[in-house]
Amino acid sequence: TSLNLAPSSLLETAIRSAYVAGNLMTSATASDKGVEVTKLNKKDLLTKIDPLCEEAIKKTILARFPDHLILGEESVEPGPSASSMALSSFLEKSRATKKPLWIIDPIDGTTNFVHDLRYSAPSVACCVNGEVVVGCVFDPYANETFWAVKNEGAFLNGERISVKPEACLEDSVIAMGAPPGKLSASKSIKGFEGLLPKVRTIRMLGSAALMLGWVACGRLNCYWEWDLSSWDVAAGGLIVEEAGGRMRGLEEDTLKFDVSERKIIADDGKCGNDVREVLKESGLF
Ligand code: 2AM
Ligand code: CA
Ligand code: CA
Ligand code: CA
């Protein structure tokens, strides 16, 4: 059955589809992007390229696996409740039909993409039995391909990667994000204020999927963010775990994909508990 698929064929398809989307990203001109502000609010950007990348990823996956299910950001109404409901219903359908579910973000880091900040990536994950088994995040600007296969490790351009913990929180580099929305903005500000004096530095790089890849390969010690969706973290979360790091909820060790407030913390296996403590002291939860 499809549940006995070789992980290698899923991985090959994940990588291939991320490359197709990444090539669309790097070949798009400013006028191709034609930014529309049609999503939730003025900060929630969407370009003409996002849905094109989503279609290209879907087409690549379906050419190889015509019966698989695919959940993509641009096929769901904007907003946290719609994205949670879509995930729950896709997971349910995947369980009932025993078909793998792909969770994709065609461009993670659209704001960077619009402003030409060269830090955005397609993120492609495949779930079997409700569990992510393959994930790929491709940075088409640096030409860096992060991938992982469940129980087989994490890789960057073919080389095995692992997290790199520092001796203490004071020496750690922490990444965070501040998605639009008043609640998450105030959480981000409180967290930043509490953490800054206690860590080496803080970065807000703008792509959840890539920041997760960067935790996995040891460039960042920790990444936390208040309000994300399944497609932001499905691939990157597996890459972190397979690199020896932890992908957890901010308050709970288990990361629940299918709840509406996805507060996540990925770490190098060491500094995450201290970061959580500081965030708690700062009044985030
Ligand atoms: P996106 O570019 O695919 O939308 C940056 O902090 C991260 O937040 C990015 O991964 C970005 O993904 C995501 N993000 C952007 N807008 C968001 C929104 N309105 N709600 C939740 N997450 C968002
Ligand atoms: Ca995203
Ligand atoms: Ca996106
Ligand atoms: Ca988006």
GROMACS .gro file of C-alpha atoms and ligand atoms in nm:
model
  311
    1THR     CA    1   0.000   0.000   0.000
    2SER     CA    2   0.100   0.363  -0.018
    3LEU     CA    3   0.196   0.347   0.351
    4ASN     CA    4   0.488   0.122   0.263
    5LEU     CA    5   0.640   0.373   0.025
    6ALA     CA    6   1.015   0.393   0.038
    7PRO     CA    7   1.110   0.715   0.219
    8SER     CA    8   1.365   0.776  -0.056
    9SER     CA    9   1.096   0.818  -0.322
   10LEU     CA   10   0.906   1.059  -0.096
   11LEU     CA   11   1.228   1.249  -0.029
   12GLU     CA   12   1.319   1.268  -0.395
   13THR     CA   13   0.976   1.412  -0.474
   14ALA     CA   14   0.992   1.657  -0.182
   15ILE     CA   15   1.327   1.790  -0.301
   16ARG     CA   16   1.228   1.799  -0.666
   17SER     CA   17   0.911   1.996  -0.591
   18ALA     CA   18   1.097   2.243  -0.368
   19TYR     CA   19   1.345   2.302  -0.651
   20VAL     CA   20   1.069   2.373  -0.901
   21ALA     CA   21   0.921   2.636  -0.668
   22GLY     CA   22   1.262   2.778  -0.575
   23ASN     CA   23   1.344   2.828  -0.941
   24LEU     CA   24   1.018   3.015  -0.992
   25MET     CA   25   1.112   3.239  -0.698
   26THR     CA   26   1.458   3.331  -0.820
   27SER     CA   27   1.349   3.389  -1.177
   28ALA     CA   28   1.061   3.621  -1.082
   29THR     CA   29   1.111   3.991  -1.149
   30ALA     CA   30   0.965   4.265  -0.931
   31SER     CA   31   0.680   4.314  -1.177
   32ASP     CA   32   0.613   3.938  -1.191
   33LYS     CA   33   0.558   3.948  -0.816
   34GLY     CA   34   0.281   4.207  -0.847
   35VAL     CA   35   0.218   4.229  -0.472
   36GLU     CA   36  -0.143   4.204  -0.375
   37VAL     CA   37  -0.258   4.271  -0.022
   38THR     CA   38  -0.550   4.036  -0.026
   39LYS     CA   39  -0.499   3.841   0.290
   40LEU     CA   40  -0.586   3.920   0.652
   41ASN     CA   41  -0.436   4.264   0.695
   42LYS     CA   42  -0.191   4.512   0.549
   43LYS     CA   43   0.108   4.317   0.678
   44ASP     CA   44  -0.005   3.983   0.543
   45LEU     CA   45   0.146   3.996   0.194
   46LEU     CA   46   0.077   3.778  -0.104
   47THR     CA   47   0.243   3.790  -0.445
   48LYS     CA   48   0.139   3.641  -0.776
   49ILE     CA   49   0.426   3.395  -0.738
   50ASP     CA   50   0.300   3.229  -0.415
   51PRO     CA   51   0.007   3.045  -0.578
   52LEU     CA   52   0.222   2.964  -0.884
   53CYS     CA   53   0.478   2.797  -0.658
   54GLU     CA   54   0.201   2.613  -0.477
   55GLU     CA   55   0.059   2.481  -0.805
   56ALA     CA   56   0.406   2.380  -0.925
   57ILE     CA   57   0.475   2.187  -0.603
   58LYS     CA   58   0.137   2.015  -0.619
   59LYS     CA   59   0.184   1.924  -0.984
   60THR     CA   60   0.524   1.773  -0.911
   61ILE     CA   61   0.392   1.568  -0.620
   62LEU     CA   62   0.080   1.451  -0.804
   63ALA     CA   63   0.278   1.353  -1.114
   64ARG     CA   64   0.459   1.099  -0.896
   65PHE     CA   65   0.183   1.017  -0.643
   66PRO     CA   66  -0.155   1.094  -0.803
   67ASP     CA   67  -0.360   0.978  -0.503
   68HIS     CA   68  -0.175   1.162  -0.225
   69LEU     CA   69  -0.338   1.444  -0.029
   70ILE     CA   70  -0.187   1.793  -0.028
   71LEU     CA   71  -0.249   2.079   0.214
   72GLY     CA   72  -0.099   2.409   0.099
   73GLU     CA   73  -0.111   2.755   0.253
   74GLU     CA   74  -0.253   2.923  -0.055
   75SER     CA   75  -0.542   2.677  -0.081
   76VAL     CA   76  -0.675   2.769   0.263
   77GLU     CA   77  -0.859   3.082   0.374
   78PRO     CA   78  -0.626   3.314   0.568
   79GLY     CA   79  -0.645   3.310   0.946
   80PRO     CA   80  -0.550   3.074   1.227
   81SER     CA   81  -0.884   2.900   1.270
   82ALA     CA   82  -0.918   2.817   0.901
   83SER     CA   83  -0.565   2.684   0.890
   84SER     CA   84  -0.623   2.463   1.197
   85MET     CA   85  -0.952   2.335   1.063
   86ALA     CA   86  -0.798   2.259   0.725
   87LEU     CA   87  -0.518   2.065   0.892
   88SER     CA   88  -0.756   1.864   1.111
   89SER     CA   89  -0.975   1.773   0.820
   90PHE     CA   90  -0.679   1.675   0.601
   91LEU     CA   91  -0.529   1.463   0.881
   92GLU     CA   92  -0.864   1.295   0.931
   93LYS     CA   93  -0.897   1.227   0.560
   94SER     CA   94  -0.542   1.090   0.551
   95ARG     CA   95  -0.621   0.857   0.842
   96ALA     CA   96  -0.946   0.738   0.686
   97THR     CA   97  -0.802   0.679   0.339
   98LYS     CA   98  -0.455   0.569   0.455
   99LYS     CA   99  -0.309   0.810   0.202
  100PRO     CA  100  -0.002   1.019   0.280
  101LEU     CA  101  -0.059   1.390   0.341
  102TRP     CA  102   0.180   1.651   0.206
  103ILE     CA  103   0.194   1.981   0.395
  104ILE     CA  104   0.347   2.258   0.188
  105ASP     CA  105   0.432   2.625   0.213
  106PRO     CA  106   0.510   2.744  -0.140
  107ILE     CA  107   0.706   3.050  -0.019
  108ASP     CA  108   0.785   3.073   0.349
  109GLY     CA  109   0.898   3.430   0.403
  110THR     CA  110   0.682   3.620   0.156
  111THR     CA  111   0.766   3.957   0.313
  112ASN     CA  112   1.136   3.889   0.251
  113PHE     CA  113   1.049   3.781  -0.101
  114VAL     CA  114   0.860   4.105  -0.170
  115HIS     CA  115   1.144   4.320  -0.035
  116ASP     CA  116   1.415   4.116  -0.204
  117LEU     CA  117   1.576   4.021   0.127
  118ARG     CA  118   1.685   3.685  -0.015
  119TYR     CA  119   1.576   3.473   0.278
  120SER     CA  120   1.265   3.275   0.183
  121ALA     CA  121   1.209   2.914   0.096
  122PRO     CA  122   0.958   2.657  -0.019
  123SER     CA  123   0.884   2.406   0.257
  124VAL     CA  124   0.760   2.057   0.169
  125ALA     CA  125   0.673   1.784   0.419
  126CYS     CA  126   0.510   1.444   0.385
  127CYS     CA  127   0.311   1.283   0.669
  128VAL     CA  128   0.235   0.914   0.689
  129ASN     CA  129  -0.002   0.794   0.963
  130GLY     CA  130  -0.025   1.154   1.086
  131GLU     CA  131   0.350   1.179   1.140
  132VAL     CA  132   0.597   1.382   0.935
  133VAL     CA  133   0.837   1.134   0.776
  134VAL     CA  134   1.010   1.350   0.516
  135GLY     CA  135   1.081   1.722   0.506
  136CYS     CA  136   1.264   1.954   0.268
  137VAL     CA  137   1.335   2.327   0.292
  138PHE     CA  138   1.519   2.481  -0.004
  139ASP     CA  139   1.688   2.822   0.006
  140PRO     CA  140   1.713   2.910  -0.364
  141TYR     CA  141   1.930   3.217  -0.296
  142ALA     CA  142   2.207   3.040  -0.105
  143ASN     CA  143   2.140   2.718  -0.296
  144GLU     CA  144   2.106   2.529   0.031
  145THR     CA  145   1.884   2.225   0.054
  146PHE     CA  146   1.788   2.107   0.400
  147TRP     CA  147   1.616   1.773   0.429
  148ALA     CA  148   1.542   1.500   0.676
  149VAL     CA  149   1.393   1.155   0.678
  150LYS     CA  150   1.240   1.022   0.999
  151ASN     CA  151   1.498   0.812   1.188
  152GLU     CA  152   1.757   0.864   0.915
  153GLY     CA  153   1.901   1.203   1.003
  154ALA     CA  154   1.910   1.556   0.868
  155PHE     CA  155   2.122   1.684   0.582
  156LEU     CA  156   2.233   2.009   0.421
  157ASN     CA  157   2.336   1.974   0.057
  158GLY     CA  158   2.403   1.608   0.122
  159GLU     CA  159   2.618   1.649   0.433
  160ARG     CA  160   2.480   1.527   0.764
  161ILE     CA  161   2.405   1.816   1.003
  162SER     CA  162   2.357   1.842   1.376
  163VAL     CA  163   2.270   2.109   1.629
  164LYS     CA  164   2.553   2.289   1.808
  165PRO     CA  165   2.471   2.383   2.167
  166GLU     CA  166   2.669   2.657   2.340
  167ALA     CA  167   2.787   2.626   2.699
  168CYS     CA  168   2.520   2.860   2.833
  169LEU     CA  169   2.228   3.083   2.742
  170GLU     CA  170   2.452   3.392   2.750
  171ASP     CA  171   2.648   3.253   2.454
  172SER     CA  172   2.343   3.145   2.254
  173VAL     CA  173   2.200   3.311   1.944
  174ILE     CA  174   1.822   3.315   1.952
  175ALA     CA  175   1.594   3.366   1.654
  176MET     CA  176   1.235   3.471   1.680
  177GLY     CA  177   0.952   3.590   1.463
  178ALA     CA  178   0.673   3.841   1.491
  179PRO     CA  179   0.384   3.756   1.265
  180PRO     CA  180   0.118   4.023   1.216
  181GLY     CA  181  -0.164   4.036   1.468
  182LYS     CA  182  -0.188   4.240   1.786
  183LEU     CA  183  -0.170   3.949   2.028
  184SER     CA  184   0.135   3.787   1.874
  185ALA     CA  185   0.305   4.127   1.834
  186SER     CA  186   0.273   4.202   2.204
  187LYS     CA  187   0.404   3.854   2.290
  188SER     CA  188   0.699   3.906   2.056
  189ILE     CA  189   0.783   4.243   2.213
  190LYS     CA  190   0.766   4.106   2.568
  191GLY     CA  191   0.975   3.806   2.474
  192PHE     CA  192   1.236   4.020   2.298
  193GLU     CA  193   1.262   4.254   2.594
  194GLY     CA  194   1.307   3.970   2.842
  195LEU     CA  195   1.554   3.773   2.634
  196LEU     CA  196   1.784   4.038   2.490
  197PRO     CA  197   1.986   4.103   2.807
  198LYS     CA  198   2.028   3.731   2.869
  199VAL     CA  199   2.151   3.600   2.533
  200ARG     CA  200   2.433   3.678   2.287
  201THR     CA  201   2.192   3.828   2.036
  202ILE     CA  202   1.848   3.794   1.883
  203ARG     CA  203   1.767   3.771   1.512
  204MET     CA  204   1.433   3.797   1.328
  205LEU     CA  205   1.516   3.649   0.989
  206GLY     CA  206   1.163   3.618   0.850
  207SER     CA  207   1.128   3.260   0.734
  208ALA     CA  208   1.020   3.004   0.993
  209ALA     CA  209   1.117   2.710   0.773
  210LEU     CA  210   1.468   2.843   0.712
  211MET     CA  211   1.525   2.943   1.073
  212LEU     CA  212   1.442   2.583   1.166
  213GLY     CA  213   1.699   2.462   0.911
  214TRP     CA  214   1.948   2.700   1.067
  215VAL     CA  215   1.884   2.564   1.416
  216ALA     CA  216   1.937   2.215   1.273
  217CYS     CA  217   2.278   2.299   1.125
  218GLY     CA  218   2.397   2.491   1.430
  219ARG     CA  219   2.386   2.850   1.304
  220LEU     CA  220   2.113   2.934   1.553
  221ASN     CA  221   2.072   2.786   1.900
  222CYS     CA  222   1.701   2.842   1.931
  223TYR     CA  223   1.403   2.972   1.739
  224TRP     CA  224   1.067   3.057   1.891
  225GLU     CA  225   0.755   3.216   1.756
  226TRP     CA  226   0.406   3.271   1.887
  227ASP     CA  227   0.164   3.210   1.603
  228LEU     CA  228   0.253   2.974   1.320
  229SER     CA  229   0.072   2.724   1.100
  230SER     CA  230   0.141   2.360   1.019
  231TRP     CA  231   0.301   2.442   0.682
  232ASP     CA  232   0.553   2.677   0.847
  233VAL     CA  233   0.695   2.405   1.071
  234ALA     CA  234   0.611   2.059   0.931
  235ALA     CA  235   0.932   2.012   0.729
  236GLY     CA  236   1.163   2.223   0.946
  237GLY     CA  237   1.046   2.055   1.267
  238LEU     CA  238   1.153   1.712   1.142
  239ILE     CA  239   1.485   1.857   1.022
  240VAL     CA  240   1.551   1.998   1.371
  241GLU     CA  241   1.463   1.672   1.544
  242GLU     CA  242   1.667   1.460   1.308
  243ALA     CA  243   1.963   1.693   1.367
  244GLY     CA  244   1.944   1.616   1.738
  245GLY     CA  245   1.747   1.923   1.840
  246ARG     CA  246   1.403   1.956   1.990
  247MET     CA  247   1.087   2.086   1.830
  248ARG     CA  248   0.835   2.160   2.103
  249GLY     CA  249   0.545   2.377   2.202
  250LEU     CA  250   0.636   2.689   2.396
  251GLU     CA  251   0.445   2.568   2.701
  252GLU     CA  252   0.409   2.198   2.633
  253ASP     CA  253   0.670   1.948   2.529
  254THR     CA  254   0.444   1.794   2.271
  255LEU     CA  255   0.387   2.005   1.965
  256LYS     CA  256   0.026   1.983   1.862
  257PHE     CA  257  -0.006   2.070   1.496
  258ASP     CA  258  -0.383   2.073   1.507
  259VAL     CA  259  -0.457   2.342   1.762
  260SER     CA  260  -0.524   2.704   1.678
  261GLU     CA  261  -0.238   2.871   1.867
  262ARG     CA  262   0.083   2.721   1.745
  263LYS     CA  263   0.350   2.855   1.975
  264ILE     CA  264   0.670   2.679   1.893
  265ILE     CA  265   1.024   2.656   2.022
  266ALA     CA  266   1.301   2.471   1.842
  267ASP     CA  267   1.638   2.438   2.009
  268ASP     CA  268   1.982   2.283   2.008
  269GLY     CA  269   1.881   2.034   2.277
  270LYS     CA  270   2.012   2.262   2.550
  271CYS     CA  271   1.910   2.628   2.571
  272GLY     CA  272   1.537   2.586   2.502
  273ASN     CA  273   1.439   2.531   2.864
  274ASP     CA  274   1.618   2.849   2.972
  275VAL     CA  275   1.455   3.044   2.690
  276ARG     CA  276   1.114   2.912   2.794
  277GLU     CA  277   1.182   3.018   3.154
  278VAL     CA  278   1.270   3.372   3.044
  279LEU     CA  279   0.960   3.392   2.823
  280LYS     CA  280   0.749   3.276   3.115
  281GLU     CA  281   0.906   3.535   3.347
  282SER     CA  282   0.837   3.794   3.076
  283GLY     CA  283   0.467   3.719   3.101
  284LEU     CA  284   0.410   3.535   2.775
  285PHE     CA  285   0.222   3.255   2.945
  2862AM     P1  286   0.475   3.329   0.523
  2862AM     O1  287   0.578   3.416   0.468
  2862AM     O2  288   0.461   3.199   0.451
  2862AM     O3  289   0.339   3.394   0.537
  2862AM     C1  290   0.782   3.499   0.993
  2862AM     O4  291   0.773   3.541   1.124
  2862AM     C2  292   0.698   3.377   0.970
  2862AM     O5  293   0.561   3.406   0.998
  2862AM     C3  294   0.703   3.331   0.827
  2862AM     O6  295   0.726   3.194   0.829
  2862AM     C4  296   0.567   3.369   0.769
  2862AM     O7  297   0.520   3.281   0.671
  2862AM     C5  298   0.479   3.362   0.890
  2862AM     N1  299   0.363   3.451   0.876
  2862AM     C6  300   0.349   3.553   0.794
  2862AM     N2  301   0.230   3.612   0.805
  2862AM     C7  302   0.166   3.543   0.897
  2862AM     C8  303   0.035   3.553   0.954
  2862AM     N3  304  -0.051   3.646   0.915
  2862AM     N4  305   0.002   3.468   1.052
  2862AM     C9  306   0.090   3.374   1.090
  2862AM     N5  307   0.212   3.358   1.038
  2862AM    C10  308   0.251   3.441   0.943
  287CA      CA  309   0.486   3.040   0.609
  288CA      CA  310   0.383   3.114   0.257
  289CA      CA  311   0.156   3.386   0.397
   0.00000   0.00000   0.00000
